[in-house]
Amino acid sequence: MENNVLLEMKNISKSFPGVKALDDVTLKVRGGTVHALMGENGAGKSTLMKCLFGIYSKDSGKILLDGEEVEFKNSKEALRHGVAMVHQELNQALKRSVADNIWLGRYPKRGPFVAEKKMISETEEIFKKLGIKIDPTRIMSTMPVAQRQMAEIAKAVSYDARVIVFDEPTSSLNDKEAEQLFEIIGMLREKGTAIIYISHKMEEILRLSDEVTVMRDGRHIATEKAENLTMEKIIKLMVGREIKNRFPEKKNTPGEVLFRVENLSSLHSNLKGVSFELKKSEIVGVAGLDGAGRTELLENIFGLSERSGGRLYLRGKEIKNKSARDAIANGFAFVTEERRASGIFGILNIRDNMTVSSLRKYKVAKFWLDSRRMRKETEGLISSLRVKTPGQETKIRSLSGGNQQKVIFGRWLLTEPLILLLDEPTRGIDVGAKYEIYNVIGDLAKSGKSVIMVSSEMPELLGVCDRILVMSGGRLSGEVDARNTTQEEIMTLATKYA
């Protein structure tokens, strides 16, 4: 077998109605190496991996595993042959325990019954080996996204797979958890496992990878040794042009105070006594470690969780925001962290997903909607947000993660909000699409909208925001000016109450 090539995908093509997702793509992955797969959203990375994993059936081409041709009809068959995949969009049984999720479909049995004690002890053994500190009996829905992601990684490792695909594995992990993941990947590499690593984080790619394959518009563009690449060269291969600045120039001018939060505390989280102001046309970032209360802050403002204390003031007048409906009526919009779980309606098309929060404004009679206006405004947003799609009738679940995120932005823009609450708005989005999202955020602020933006990426907060609030242990530990602070200052504040 050529130079220890464990997996080879030869001349893979795949089409969907109206779009050719993969066009004659070839990929070779060697055992005991990390092979990065990069490209803009919509480049075909996830589609290629889904063809490997049996989620999609390829139109043409061959897949060779250990030199033998294989064609998996489903993910169960792929796993049985030693090919595992950690998906970016988590698809877990949220009402079941962590151990149940790890062993679903392959429970250890004692006669006809599930051997619960054995299942839990084997889960603990895997976690100990990987350095993961999670209670196997804990219900999945009660855990933060980062811990659910680590459980999913442990599940893939538990199959003792020879090939493991990691799709944006650090998108919901903090720095410490990411380091833990890198150690796990190092262990797997030492064992001879072939790792396919999909990420938009250039620093990770250059640090972890042995080889890098870049895709663009469903085609293979280049495969290079990581040691021969730079961030600038990767970006140029990905987008077909140079991007000189990671962040657009700030053109907004913050004005008078628009929104005020006083002593906000949550009934069901550690959020306690948070107070701050938000000006008109201002972009305020929210930094902090995982569990610091960043998402809980946004959810509380938007009426998705119950307050135990505190008040909200909009233009000097107290508002309640007891529910999402109240918040929308008061001019708030919320782009959530988990697109697939709480952002999109996968079975609906792009137009339905964009207009679902604004149906009242399209009403022309008791039971009728102005469908012509809905089509026109959806088309306008598809164009202005540069959503890659054959048309607005396309099901949103068939779009890439970045394009799904743009549709969600479009949905909230149609509600004509005063204040946008953004939770990890560029999570899992490529460098080109990120720049477009940054432009959208900047244009909204310039037009008089105000933005509160949670992000785990420090350079993003510094590059996009005017001010940054730092959360620690559910409390506001400090506030900094984005123009003259440092990552070190923010991290010091982030650990103040941790």
Tab-separated table of C-alpha atoms in Angstrom:
chain	number	residue	atom	x	y	z
A	1	MET	CA	0.000	0.000	0.000
A	2	GLU	CA	1.397	3.404	-1.064
A	3	ASN	CA	3.274	5.132	1.794
A	4	ASN	CA	0.976	3.809	4.525
A	5	VAL	CA	-2.201	5.193	2.884
A	6	LEU	CA	-4.997	3.861	5.082
A	7	LEU	CA	-7.900	5.632	3.363
A	8	GLU	CA	-8.200	6.697	-0.256
A	9	MET	CA	-11.197	8.418	-1.825
A	10	LYS	CA	-10.779	8.451	-5.618
A	11	ASN	CA	-12.634	10.705	-8.082
A	12	ILE	CA	-15.692	11.203	-5.843
A	13	SER	CA	-18.616	13.137	-7.342
A	14	LYS	CA	-21.973	13.967	-5.784
A	15	SER	CA	-24.850	16.133	-7.020
A	16	PHE	CA	-27.991	17.475	-5.383
A	17	PRO	CA	-30.882	19.120	-7.259
A	18	GLY	CA	-29.484	22.280	-8.811
A	19	VAL	CA	-25.928	21.964	-7.483
A	20	LYS	CA	-22.848	19.772	-7.988
A	21	ALA	CA	-21.520	19.413	-4.422
A	22	LEU	CA	-18.462	17.274	-5.292
A	23	ASP	CA	-16.644	17.199	-8.614
A	24	ASP	CA	-14.040	14.433	-9.070
A	25	VAL	CA	-12.461	14.810	-5.602
A	26	THR	CA	-9.528	12.637	-4.500
A	27	LEU	CA	-8.214	12.377	-0.924
A	28	LYS	CA	-5.441	10.179	0.523
A	29	VAL	CA	-5.019	9.838	4.297
A	30	ARG	CA	-2.090	8.000	5.906
A	31	GLY	CA	-2.178	6.038	9.147
A	32	GLY	CA	-0.631	7.788	12.158
A	33	THR	CA	-1.119	11.259	10.657
A	34	VAL	CA	-3.480	14.222	11.015
A	35	HIS	CA	-4.812	15.262	7.609
A	36	ALA	CA	-6.579	18.639	7.661
A	37	LEU	CA	-9.470	19.234	5.268
A	38	MET	CA	-10.077	22.927	4.631
A	39	GLY	CA	-12.276	25.144	2.499
A	40	GLU	CA	-14.973	27.777	2.711
A	41	ASN	CA	-18.471	26.791	3.805
A	42	GLY	CA	-20.057	25.100	0.809
A	43	ALA	CA	-16.689	23.872	-0.510
A	44	GLY	CA	-17.816	20.244	-0.105
A	45	LYS	CA	-15.803	19.115	2.953
A	46	SER	CA	-18.751	17.798	4.988
A	47	THR	CA	-20.396	16.299	1.888
A	48	LEU	CA	-17.202	14.354	1.110
A	49	MET	CA	-17.066	13.036	4.682
A	50	LYS	CA	-20.763	12.102	4.613
A	51	CYS	CA	-20.087	10.068	1.450
A	52	LEU	CA	-17.316	8.290	3.349
A	53	PHE	CA	-19.499	7.696	6.405
A	54	GLY	CA	-22.490	6.299	4.506
A	55	ILE	CA	-24.807	9.265	5.180
A	56	TYR	CA	-24.803	10.140	1.461
A	57	SER	CA	-24.319	7.749	-1.439
A	58	LYS	CA	-21.741	9.025	-3.939
A	59	ASP	CA	-22.660	9.321	-7.640
A	60	SER	CA	-19.277	8.064	-8.823
A	61	GLY	CA	-15.769	7.235	-7.626
A	62	LYS	CA	-14.212	4.692	-5.258
A	63	ILE	CA	-13.437	4.492	-1.539
A	64	LEU	CA	-10.525	2.240	-0.514
A	65	LEU	CA	-9.859	1.270	3.114
A	66	ASP	CA	-6.608	-0.622	3.645
A	67	GLY	CA	-6.501	-1.081	-0.146
A	68	GLU	CA	-9.915	-2.809	-0.220
A	69	GLU	CA	-12.854	-1.101	-1.926
A	70	VAL	CA	-15.726	-0.312	0.481
A	71	GLU	CA	-19.103	1.383	0.168
A	72	PHE	CA	-20.912	1.927	3.451
A	73	LYS	CA	-24.686	1.990	3.213
A	74	ASN	CA	-25.056	3.734	6.578
A	75	SER	CA	-23.050	5.047	9.536
A	76	LYS	CA	-23.473	1.802	11.490
A	77	GLU	CA	-21.691	-0.080	8.715
A	78	ALA	CA	-18.910	2.547	8.661
A	79	LEU	CA	-18.403	2.228	12.413
A	80	ARG	CA	-18.279	-1.566	12.138
A	81	HIS	CA	-15.413	-1.189	9.637
A	82	GLY	CA	-13.505	1.192	11.944
A	83	VAL	CA	-14.509	4.575	10.468
A	84	ALA	CA	-15.910	7.055	13.037
A	85	MET	CA	-17.012	10.685	12.743
A	86	VAL	CA	-17.441	13.437	15.343
A	87	HIS	CA	-20.008	15.780	13.820
A	88	GLN	CA	-19.953	19.535	14.351
A	89	GLU	CA	-23.742	19.647	14.766
A	90	LEU	CA	-24.361	17.327	17.716
A	91	ASN	CA	-27.130	14.769	17.221
A	92	GLN	CA	-27.583	13.183	20.628
A	93	ALA	CA	-30.344	11.556	22.680
A	94	LEU	CA	-30.674	14.506	25.042
A	95	LYS	CA	-33.086	12.835	27.473
A	96	ARG	CA	-30.760	9.861	28.016
A	97	SER	CA	-27.607	9.602	30.114
A	98	VAL	CA	-24.068	10.152	28.841
A	99	ALA	CA	-23.359	6.406	29.077
A	100	ASP	CA	-26.533	5.622	27.091
A	101	ASN	CA	-25.337	7.962	24.333
A	102	ILE	CA	-21.888	6.352	24.256
A	103	TRP	CA	-23.231	2.783	23.924
A	104	LEU	CA	-26.489	3.379	22.033
A	105	GLY	CA	-27.067	0.480	19.614
A	106	ARG	CA	-24.324	-1.684	21.170
A	107	TYR	CA	-25.240	-1.938	24.836
A	108	PRO	CA	-23.269	-4.458	26.938
A	109	LYS	CA	-25.804	-7.173	27.821
A	110	ARG	CA	-26.410	-9.619	30.625
A	111	GLY	CA	-28.799	-12.085	29.017
A	112	PRO	CA	-31.608	-10.061	27.422
A	113	PHE	CA	-30.984	-7.073	29.735
A	114	VAL	CA	-28.639	-4.094	29.512
A	115	ALA	CA	-25.690	-4.500	31.913
A	116	GLU	CA	-25.962	-1.015	33.454
A	117	LYS	CA	-23.048	-1.317	35.893
A	118	LYS	CA	-20.731	-2.643	33.192
A	119	MET	CA	-21.813	0.129	30.808
A	120	ILE	CA	-21.079	2.830	33.401
A	121	SER	CA	-17.733	1.313	34.461
A	122	GLU	CA	-16.592	0.993	30.817
A	123	THR	CA	-17.616	4.603	30.186
A	124	GLU	CA	-15.631	5.714	33.256
A	125	GLU	CA	-12.642	3.739	31.967
A	126	ILE	CA	-12.756	5.494	28.579
A	127	PHE	CA	-13.127	8.915	30.228
A	128	LYS	CA	-10.208	8.208	32.593
A	129	LYS	CA	-8.001	7.159	29.684
A	130	LEU	CA	-8.853	10.377	27.819
A	131	GLY	CA	-8.724	12.659	30.879
A	132	ILE	CA	-12.404	13.610	30.563
A	133	LYS	CA	-14.228	14.508	33.785
A	134	ILE	CA	-17.930	13.832	33.138
A	135	ASP	CA	-20.408	11.829	35.215
A	136	PRO	CA	-21.578	8.939	32.945
A	137	THR	CA	-25.011	8.935	34.637
A	138	ARG	CA	-25.680	12.603	33.944
A	139	ILE	CA	-28.535	13.394	31.539
A	140	MET	CA	-27.130	14.798	28.297
A	141	SER	CA	-29.498	17.807	28.101
A	142	THR	CA	-28.266	19.126	31.478
A	143	MET	CA	-24.686	19.553	30.216
A	144	PRO	CA	-23.145	22.533	28.409
A	145	VAL	CA	-22.356	22.118	24.699
A	146	ALA	CA	-18.614	21.773	25.391
A	147	GLN	CA	-19.077	18.727	27.647
A	148	ARG	CA	-21.509	17.154	25.178
A	149	GLN	CA	-18.850	17.608	22.502
A	150	MET	CA	-16.225	15.872	24.653
A	151	ALA	CA	-18.658	12.980	25.242
A	152	GLU	CA	-19.112	12.680	21.469
A	153	ILE	CA	-15.339	12.574	20.982
A	154	ALA	CA	-15.088	9.822	23.628
A	155	LYS	CA	-17.801	7.876	21.804
A	156	ALA	CA	-15.814	7.956	18.541
A	157	VAL	CA	-12.662	6.812	20.357
A	158	SER	CA	-14.613	3.990	22.074
A	159	TYR	CA	-15.121	2.281	18.696
A	160	ASP	CA	-11.333	1.813	18.473
A	161	ALA	CA	-11.653	3.249	14.971
A	162	ARG	CA	-8.788	3.240	12.469
A	163	VAL	CA	-10.089	6.409	10.777
A	164	ILE	CA	-11.694	9.237	12.765
A	165	VAL	CA	-13.160	12.373	11.204
A	166	PHE	CA	-13.284	15.444	13.457
A	167	ASP	CA	-15.631	18.113	12.051
A	168	GLU	CA	-14.965	21.463	13.784
A	169	PRO	CA	-14.279	19.694	17.117
A	170	THR	CA	-13.119	22.809	19.025
A	171	SER	CA	-15.939	25.122	17.909
A	172	SER	CA	-17.611	24.876	21.327
A	173	LEU	CA	-14.514	24.160	23.465
A	174	ASN	CA	-12.543	26.645	25.541
A	175	ASP	CA	-8.733	26.776	25.411
A	176	LYS	CA	-8.237	24.230	28.201
A	177	GLU	CA	-10.695	21.751	26.651
A	178	ALA	CA	-9.118	22.255	23.224
A	179	GLU	CA	-5.684	21.390	24.683
A	180	GLN	CA	-7.225	18.217	26.125
A	181	LEU	CA	-8.576	17.322	22.679
A	182	PHE	CA	-5.149	17.900	21.104
A	183	GLU	CA	-3.645	15.457	23.624
A	184	ILE	CA	-6.290	12.858	22.662
A	185	ILE	CA	-5.469	13.377	18.977
A	186	GLY	CA	-1.771	12.934	19.787
A	187	MET	CA	-2.543	9.597	21.506
A	188	LEU	CA	-4.567	8.431	18.502
A	189	ARG	CA	-1.822	9.438	16.085
A	190	GLU	CA	0.721	7.447	18.115
A	191	LYS	CA	-1.563	4.386	17.843
A	192	GLY	CA	-1.526	4.684	14.034
A	193	THR	CA	-5.044	6.085	13.653
A	194	ALA	CA	-5.711	8.191	10.559
A	195	ILE	CA	-7.248	11.529	11.612
A	196	ILE	CA	-9.200	13.756	9.212
A	197	TYR	CA	-9.472	17.160	10.857
A	198	ILE	CA	-11.918	19.782	9.548
A	199	SER	CA	-11.495	23.251	11.038
A	200	HIS	CA	-11.528	26.917	10.074
A	201	LYS	CA	-9.038	27.773	12.822
A	202	MET	CA	-5.734	28.300	11.019
A	203	GLU	CA	-3.604	28.192	14.182
A	204	GLU	CA	-4.961	24.701	15.004
A	205	ILE	CA	-4.391	23.427	11.474
A	206	LEU	CA	-0.783	24.586	11.326
A	207	ARG	CA	-0.096	23.202	14.804
A	208	LEU	CA	-1.731	19.766	14.486
A	209	SER	CA	-1.578	18.717	10.860
A	210	ASP	CA	0.884	16.643	8.896
A	211	GLU	CA	-0.864	17.308	5.577
A	212	VAL	CA	-3.528	19.777	4.437
A	213	THR	CA	-6.043	19.351	1.607
A	214	VAL	CA	-7.888	22.460	0.431
A	215	MET	CA	-11.234	22.281	-1.398
A	216	ARG	CA	-13.122	25.019	-3.231
A	217	ASP	CA	-16.541	24.846	-4.932
A	218	GLY	CA	-16.691	21.047	-4.640
A	219	ARG	CA	-13.237	20.499	-6.175
A	220	HIS	CA	-9.826	19.433	-4.881
A	221	ILE	CA	-7.526	22.464	-5.103
A	222	ALA	CA	-4.294	21.328	-3.425
A	223	THR	CA	-2.722	18.920	-0.939
A	224	GLU	CA	0.424	20.164	0.770
A	225	LYS	CA	2.597	19.268	3.743
A	226	ALA	CA	1.563	21.495	6.658
A	227	GLU	CA	5.155	22.549	7.263
A	228	ASN	CA	5.213	24.210	3.826
A	229	LEU	CA	2.090	26.298	4.445
A	230	THR	CA	1.350	29.667	6.034
A	231	MET	CA	-1.958	31.166	7.103
A	232	GLU	CA	-1.886	33.529	4.109
A	233	LYS	CA	-1.234	30.698	1.630
A	234	ILE	CA	-4.088	28.579	3.036
A	235	ILE	CA	-6.540	31.500	2.825
A	236	LYS	CA	-5.528	32.214	-0.773
A	237	LEU	CA	-6.044	28.538	-1.721
A	238	MET	CA	-9.431	28.476	0.080
A	239	VAL	CA	-10.982	31.636	-1.335
A	240	GLY	CA	-9.032	32.025	-4.580
A	241	ARG	CA	-7.922	35.511	-3.571
A	242	GLU	CA	-5.966	37.264	-0.832
A	243	ILE	CA	-7.774	38.542	2.262
A	244	LYS	CA	-5.463	41.173	3.703
A	245	ASN	CA	-7.504	42.056	6.794
A	246	ARG	CA	-9.310	39.556	9.009
A	247	PHE	CA	-11.722	42.236	10.243
A	248	PRO	CA	-13.437	45.075	8.379
A	249	GLU	CA	-12.840	48.686	9.389
A	250	LYS	CA	-15.132	49.871	12.193
A	251	LYS	CA	-17.528	52.497	10.809
A	252	ASN	CA	-20.118	52.681	13.588
A	253	THR	CA	-20.305	55.588	16.036
A	254	PRO	CA	-21.873	54.687	19.412
A	255	GLY	CA	-24.426	57.259	20.598
A	256	GLU	CA	-26.720	57.643	23.590
A	257	VAL	CA	-27.578	54.793	25.979
A	258	LEU	CA	-30.279	52.603	24.404
A	259	PHE	CA	-30.503	49.637	26.788
A	260	ARG	CA	-29.656	49.160	30.444
A	261	VAL	CA	-29.386	46.016	32.579
A	262	GLU	CA	-29.517	46.348	36.388
A	263	ASN	CA	-28.531	43.576	38.827
A	264	LEU	CA	-29.678	40.750	36.568
A	265	SER	CA	-29.769	37.323	38.259
A	266	SER	CA	-31.083	33.992	37.000
A	267	LEU	CA	-33.251	31.462	38.792
A	268	HIS	CA	-31.729	28.407	37.105
A	269	SER	CA	-28.074	29.353	36.496
A	270	ASN	CA	-25.151	31.005	38.275
A	271	LEU	CA	-25.901	34.436	36.757
A	272	LYS	CA	-25.792	36.971	39.577
A	273	GLY	CA	-25.988	40.769	39.878
A	274	VAL	CA	-24.983	41.683	36.293
A	275	SER	CA	-25.307	45.374	35.357
A	276	PHE	CA	-24.210	47.166	32.157
A	277	GLU	CA	-25.295	49.677	29.509
A	278	LEU	CA	-25.532	49.384	25.728
A	279	LYS	CA	-25.421	52.442	23.485
A	280	LYS	CA	-27.146	52.995	20.172
A	281	SER	CA	-24.941	51.802	17.257
A	282	GLU	CA	-22.580	50.019	19.664
A	283	ILE	CA	-21.146	46.491	19.429
A	284	VAL	CA	-20.500	45.066	22.886
A	285	GLY	CA	-18.688	41.747	23.198
A	286	VAL	CA	-19.072	39.225	26.021
A	287	ALA	CA	-15.967	37.211	26.919
A	288	GLY	CA	-15.391	34.516	29.539
A	289	LEU	CA	-14.565	30.867	30.080
A	290	ASP	CA	-17.052	28.059	29.518
A	291	GLY	CA	-19.678	28.135	32.297
A	292	ALA	CA	-19.064	31.829	33.046
A	293	GLY	CA	-22.691	32.711	32.242
A	294	ARG	CA	-22.277	34.300	28.794
A	295	THR	CA	-25.051	32.366	27.022
A	296	GLU	CA	-27.232	32.533	30.156
A	297	LEU	CA	-26.950	36.335	30.061
A	298	LEU	CA	-28.315	36.505	26.510
A	299	GLU	CA	-31.040	33.931	27.216
A	300	ASN	CA	-32.136	35.875	30.280
A	301	ILE	CA	-32.356	39.157	28.384
A	302	PHE	CA	-34.343	37.434	25.622
A	303	GLY	CA	-36.823	35.862	28.050
A	304	LEU	CA	-35.712	32.250	27.540
A	305	SER	CA	-34.839	31.717	31.208
A	306	GLU	CA	-36.477	32.929	34.390
A	307	ARG	CA	-34.995	35.863	36.329
A	308	SER	CA	-34.660	35.776	40.101
A	309	GLY	CA	-33.920	39.489	40.184
A	310	GLY	CA	-32.911	42.524	38.163
A	311	ARG	CA	-34.461	44.956	35.713
A	312	LEU	CA	-34.208	45.799	32.007
A	313	TYR	CA	-34.628	49.316	30.601
A	314	LEU	CA	-35.071	50.209	26.933
A	315	ARG	CA	-34.799	53.920	26.120
A	316	GLY	CA	-35.201	54.622	29.827
A	317	LYS	CA	-38.442	52.666	30.159
A	318	GLU	CA	-38.604	49.375	32.071
A	319	ILE	CA	-39.432	46.297	29.987
A	320	LYS	CA	-40.123	42.752	31.192
A	321	ASN	CA	-39.135	40.338	28.354
A	322	LYS	CA	-40.831	37.438	30.129
A	323	SER	CA	-40.789	35.393	26.904
A	324	ALA	CA	-39.205	35.361	23.459
A	325	ARG	CA	-42.455	36.800	22.078
A	326	ASP	CA	-42.139	39.771	24.459
A	327	ALA	CA	-38.487	40.254	23.504
A	328	ILE	CA	-39.228	40.237	19.760
A	329	ALA	CA	-42.083	42.717	20.284
A	330	ASN	CA	-39.640	44.958	22.188
A	331	GLY	CA	-37.160	44.905	19.293
A	332	PHE	CA	-34.747	42.128	20.315
A	333	ALA	CA	-33.365	39.353	18.080
A	334	PHE	CA	-31.387	36.280	19.177
A	335	VAL	CA	-29.016	34.217	17.018
A	336	THR	CA	-28.348	31.075	19.083
A	337	GLU	CA	-25.101	29.111	19.463
A	338	GLU	CA	-26.512	25.795	18.236
A	339	ARG	CA	-27.896	26.305	14.739
A	340	ARG	CA	-29.208	22.796	14.184
A	341	ALA	CA	-30.765	22.283	17.636
A	342	SER	CA	-32.374	25.674	18.198
A	343	GLY	CA	-31.804	27.861	15.137
A	344	ILE	CA	-33.111	26.227	11.972
A	345	PHE	CA	-36.211	24.327	10.894
A	346	GLY	CA	-34.398	21.646	8.890
A	347	ILE	CA	-37.389	20.319	6.912
A	348	LEU	CA	-38.421	23.817	5.751
A	349	ASN	CA	-36.996	25.794	2.859
A	350	ILE	CA	-34.896	28.978	3.049
A	351	ARG	CA	-37.863	31.331	2.588
A	352	ASP	CA	-39.855	29.696	5.389
A	353	ASN	CA	-36.827	29.815	7.703
A	354	MET	CA	-36.210	33.489	6.940
A	355	THR	CA	-39.793	34.677	7.332
A	356	VAL	CA	-40.953	32.495	10.258
A	357	SER	CA	-40.361	35.215	12.880
A	358	SER	CA	-42.015	37.978	10.809
A	359	LEU	CA	-45.226	36.342	9.572
A	360	ARG	CA	-47.365	39.038	11.179
A	361	LYS	CA	-45.927	41.719	8.903
A	362	TYR	CA	-46.829	39.672	5.795
A	363	LYS	CA	-50.474	39.225	6.828
A	364	VAL	CA	-52.934	40.683	4.263
A	365	ALA	CA	-56.095	39.057	5.579
A	366	LYS	CA	-57.080	36.801	8.449
A	367	PHE	CA	-55.787	33.600	6.803
A	368	TRP	CA	-53.576	34.940	3.982
A	369	LEU	CA	-49.934	35.931	3.662
A	370	ASP	CA	-48.382	38.186	1.010
A	371	SER	CA	-46.288	35.443	-0.630
A	372	ARG	CA	-44.999	37.756	-3.374
A	373	ARG	CA	-43.520	40.143	-0.795
A	374	MET	CA	-42.092	37.203	1.175
A	375	ARG	CA	-40.338	35.911	-1.960
A	376	LYS	CA	-39.028	39.365	-2.877
A	377	GLU	CA	-37.601	40.146	0.573
A	378	THR	CA	-36.105	36.653	0.922
A	379	GLU	CA	-34.412	37.014	-2.479
A	380	GLY	CA	-33.031	40.403	-1.449
A	381	LEU	CA	-31.467	38.953	1.690
A	382	ILE	CA	-30.093	35.875	-0.129
A	383	SER	CA	-28.321	38.321	-2.430
A	384	SER	CA	-27.098	40.813	0.200
A	385	LEU	CA	-25.910	38.084	2.611
A	386	ARG	CA	-24.412	36.060	-0.273
A	387	VAL	CA	-26.151	32.814	0.662
A	388	LYS	CA	-24.898	30.015	-1.606
A	389	THR	CA	-28.040	28.195	-2.721
A	390	PRO	CA	-29.793	27.130	-5.940
A	391	GLY	CA	-32.855	29.099	-4.763
A	392	GLN	CA	-35.081	30.015	-1.846
A	393	GLU	CA	-37.097	26.792	-2.193
A	394	THR	CA	-34.006	24.780	-1.165
A	395	LYS	CA	-34.305	22.974	2.181
A	396	ILE	CA	-32.111	24.758	4.720
A	397	ARG	CA	-30.654	21.486	6.048
A	398	SER	CA	-28.895	20.951	2.696
A	399	LEU	CA	-26.897	24.193	3.089
A	400	SER	CA	-23.454	24.405	4.694
A	401	GLY	CA	-23.208	25.634	8.293
A	402	GLY	CA	-22.085	29.108	7.251
A	403	ASN	CA	-24.942	29.530	4.818
A	404	GLN	CA	-27.441	28.306	7.424
A	405	GLN	CA	-26.095	30.990	9.757
A	406	LYS	CA	-26.610	33.653	7.100
A	407	VAL	CA	-30.234	32.559	6.699
A	408	ILE	CA	-30.745	32.895	10.457
A	409	PHE	CA	-29.277	36.414	10.291
A	410	GLY	CA	-31.717	37.144	7.481
A	411	ARG	CA	-34.623	35.899	9.603
A	412	TRP	CA	-33.848	38.369	12.354
A	413	LEU	CA	-33.128	41.254	9.998
A	414	LEU	CA	-36.692	40.889	8.697
A	415	THR	CA	-38.000	41.572	12.235
A	416	GLU	CA	-36.240	44.971	12.038
A	417	PRO	CA	-34.685	44.674	15.518
A	418	LEU	CA	-33.207	47.428	17.672
A	419	ILE	CA	-30.861	45.059	19.516
A	420	LEU	CA	-29.261	41.840	18.245
A	421	LEU	CA	-28.095	39.204	20.716
A	422	LEU	CA	-25.499	37.016	19.004
A	423	ASP	CA	-24.237	33.808	20.641
A	424	GLU	CA	-21.068	32.576	18.858
A	425	PRO	CA	-22.295	34.016	15.516
A	426	THR	CA	-19.327	32.707	13.502
A	427	ARG	CA	-18.986	29.294	15.153
A	428	GLY	CA	-17.905	26.761	12.512
A	429	ILE	CA	-17.789	29.348	9.723
A	430	ASP	CA	-14.866	29.759	7.325
A	431	VAL	CA	-12.658	32.831	7.084
A	432	GLY	CA	-14.403	34.259	3.996
A	433	ALA	CA	-17.921	33.829	5.408
A	434	LYS	CA	-16.752	35.205	8.772
A	435	TYR	CA	-15.637	38.404	7.093
A	436	GLU	CA	-19.071	38.732	5.474
A	437	ILE	CA	-20.795	38.180	8.852
A	438	TYR	CA	-18.513	40.809	10.423
A	439	ASN	CA	-19.532	43.194	7.649
A	440	VAL	CA	-23.222	42.490	8.332
A	441	ILE	CA	-22.709	43.167	12.069
A	442	GLY	CA	-20.773	46.377	11.335
A	443	ASP	CA	-23.379	47.606	8.830
A	444	LEU	CA	-26.171	46.957	11.343
A	445	ALA	CA	-24.328	48.977	14.005
A	446	LYS	CA	-23.626	51.756	11.517
A	447	SER	CA	-27.354	51.901	10.642
A	448	GLY	CA	-28.305	52.457	14.306
A	449	LYS	CA	-28.792	48.904	15.576
A	450	SER	CA	-27.001	47.756	18.738
A	451	VAL	CA	-25.299	44.381	19.197
A	452	ILE	CA	-24.365	42.198	22.193
A	453	MET	CA	-22.077	39.436	20.953
A	454	VAL	CA	-20.765	36.369	22.815
A	455	SER	CA	-17.632	34.793	21.346
A	456	SER	CA	-14.981	32.324	22.511
A	457	GLU	CA	-12.526	33.761	19.976
A	458	MET	CA	-10.614	36.608	21.590
A	459	PRO	CA	-9.260	38.090	18.315
A	460	GLU	CA	-12.854	38.235	17.020
A	461	LEU	CA	-14.045	40.216	20.048
A	462	LEU	CA	-11.083	42.596	19.770
A	463	GLY	CA	-11.495	43.005	16.007
A	464	VAL	CA	-15.275	43.515	15.861
A	465	CYS	CA	-16.432	45.054	19.169
A	466	ASP	CA	-16.250	48.542	20.687
A	467	ARG	CA	-16.334	47.353	24.304
A	468	ILE	CA	-15.973	43.927	25.905
A	469	LEU	CA	-17.766	42.728	29.055
A	470	VAL	CA	-15.910	39.914	30.814
A	471	MET	CA	-17.899	37.257	32.703
A	472	SER	CA	-16.484	35.005	35.425
A	473	GLY	CA	-18.424	32.544	37.569
A	474	GLY	CA	-21.762	34.069	36.581
A	475	ARG	CA	-20.703	37.599	37.509
A	476	LEU	CA	-19.463	40.593	35.537
A	477	SER	CA	-15.784	40.723	36.456
A	478	GLY	CA	-14.831	43.706	34.344
A	479	GLU	CA	-15.318	45.852	31.245
A	480	VAL	CA	-12.605	46.863	28.758
A	481	ASP	CA	-12.251	49.084	25.704
A	482	ALA	CA	-11.589	46.796	22.721
A	483	ARG	CA	-9.198	49.323	21.162
A	484	ASN	CA	-6.676	49.384	23.989
A	485	THR	CA	-6.946	46.097	25.885
A	486	THR	CA	-5.037	42.835	25.529
A	487	GLN	CA	-5.949	39.148	25.513
A	488	GLU	CA	-3.962	38.806	28.755
A	489	GLU	CA	-6.083	41.461	30.507
A	490	ILE	CA	-9.302	39.770	29.358
A	491	MET	CA	-8.080	36.331	30.498
A	492	THR	CA	-7.109	37.718	33.922
A	493	LEU	CA	-10.645	39.105	34.345
A	494	ALA	CA	-12.155	35.837	33.040
A	495	THR	CA	-10.514	33.871	35.869
A	496	LYS	CA	-11.377	36.363	38.632
A	497	TYR	CA	-14.313	34.400	40.085
A	498	ALA	CA	-13.754	31.057	38.331
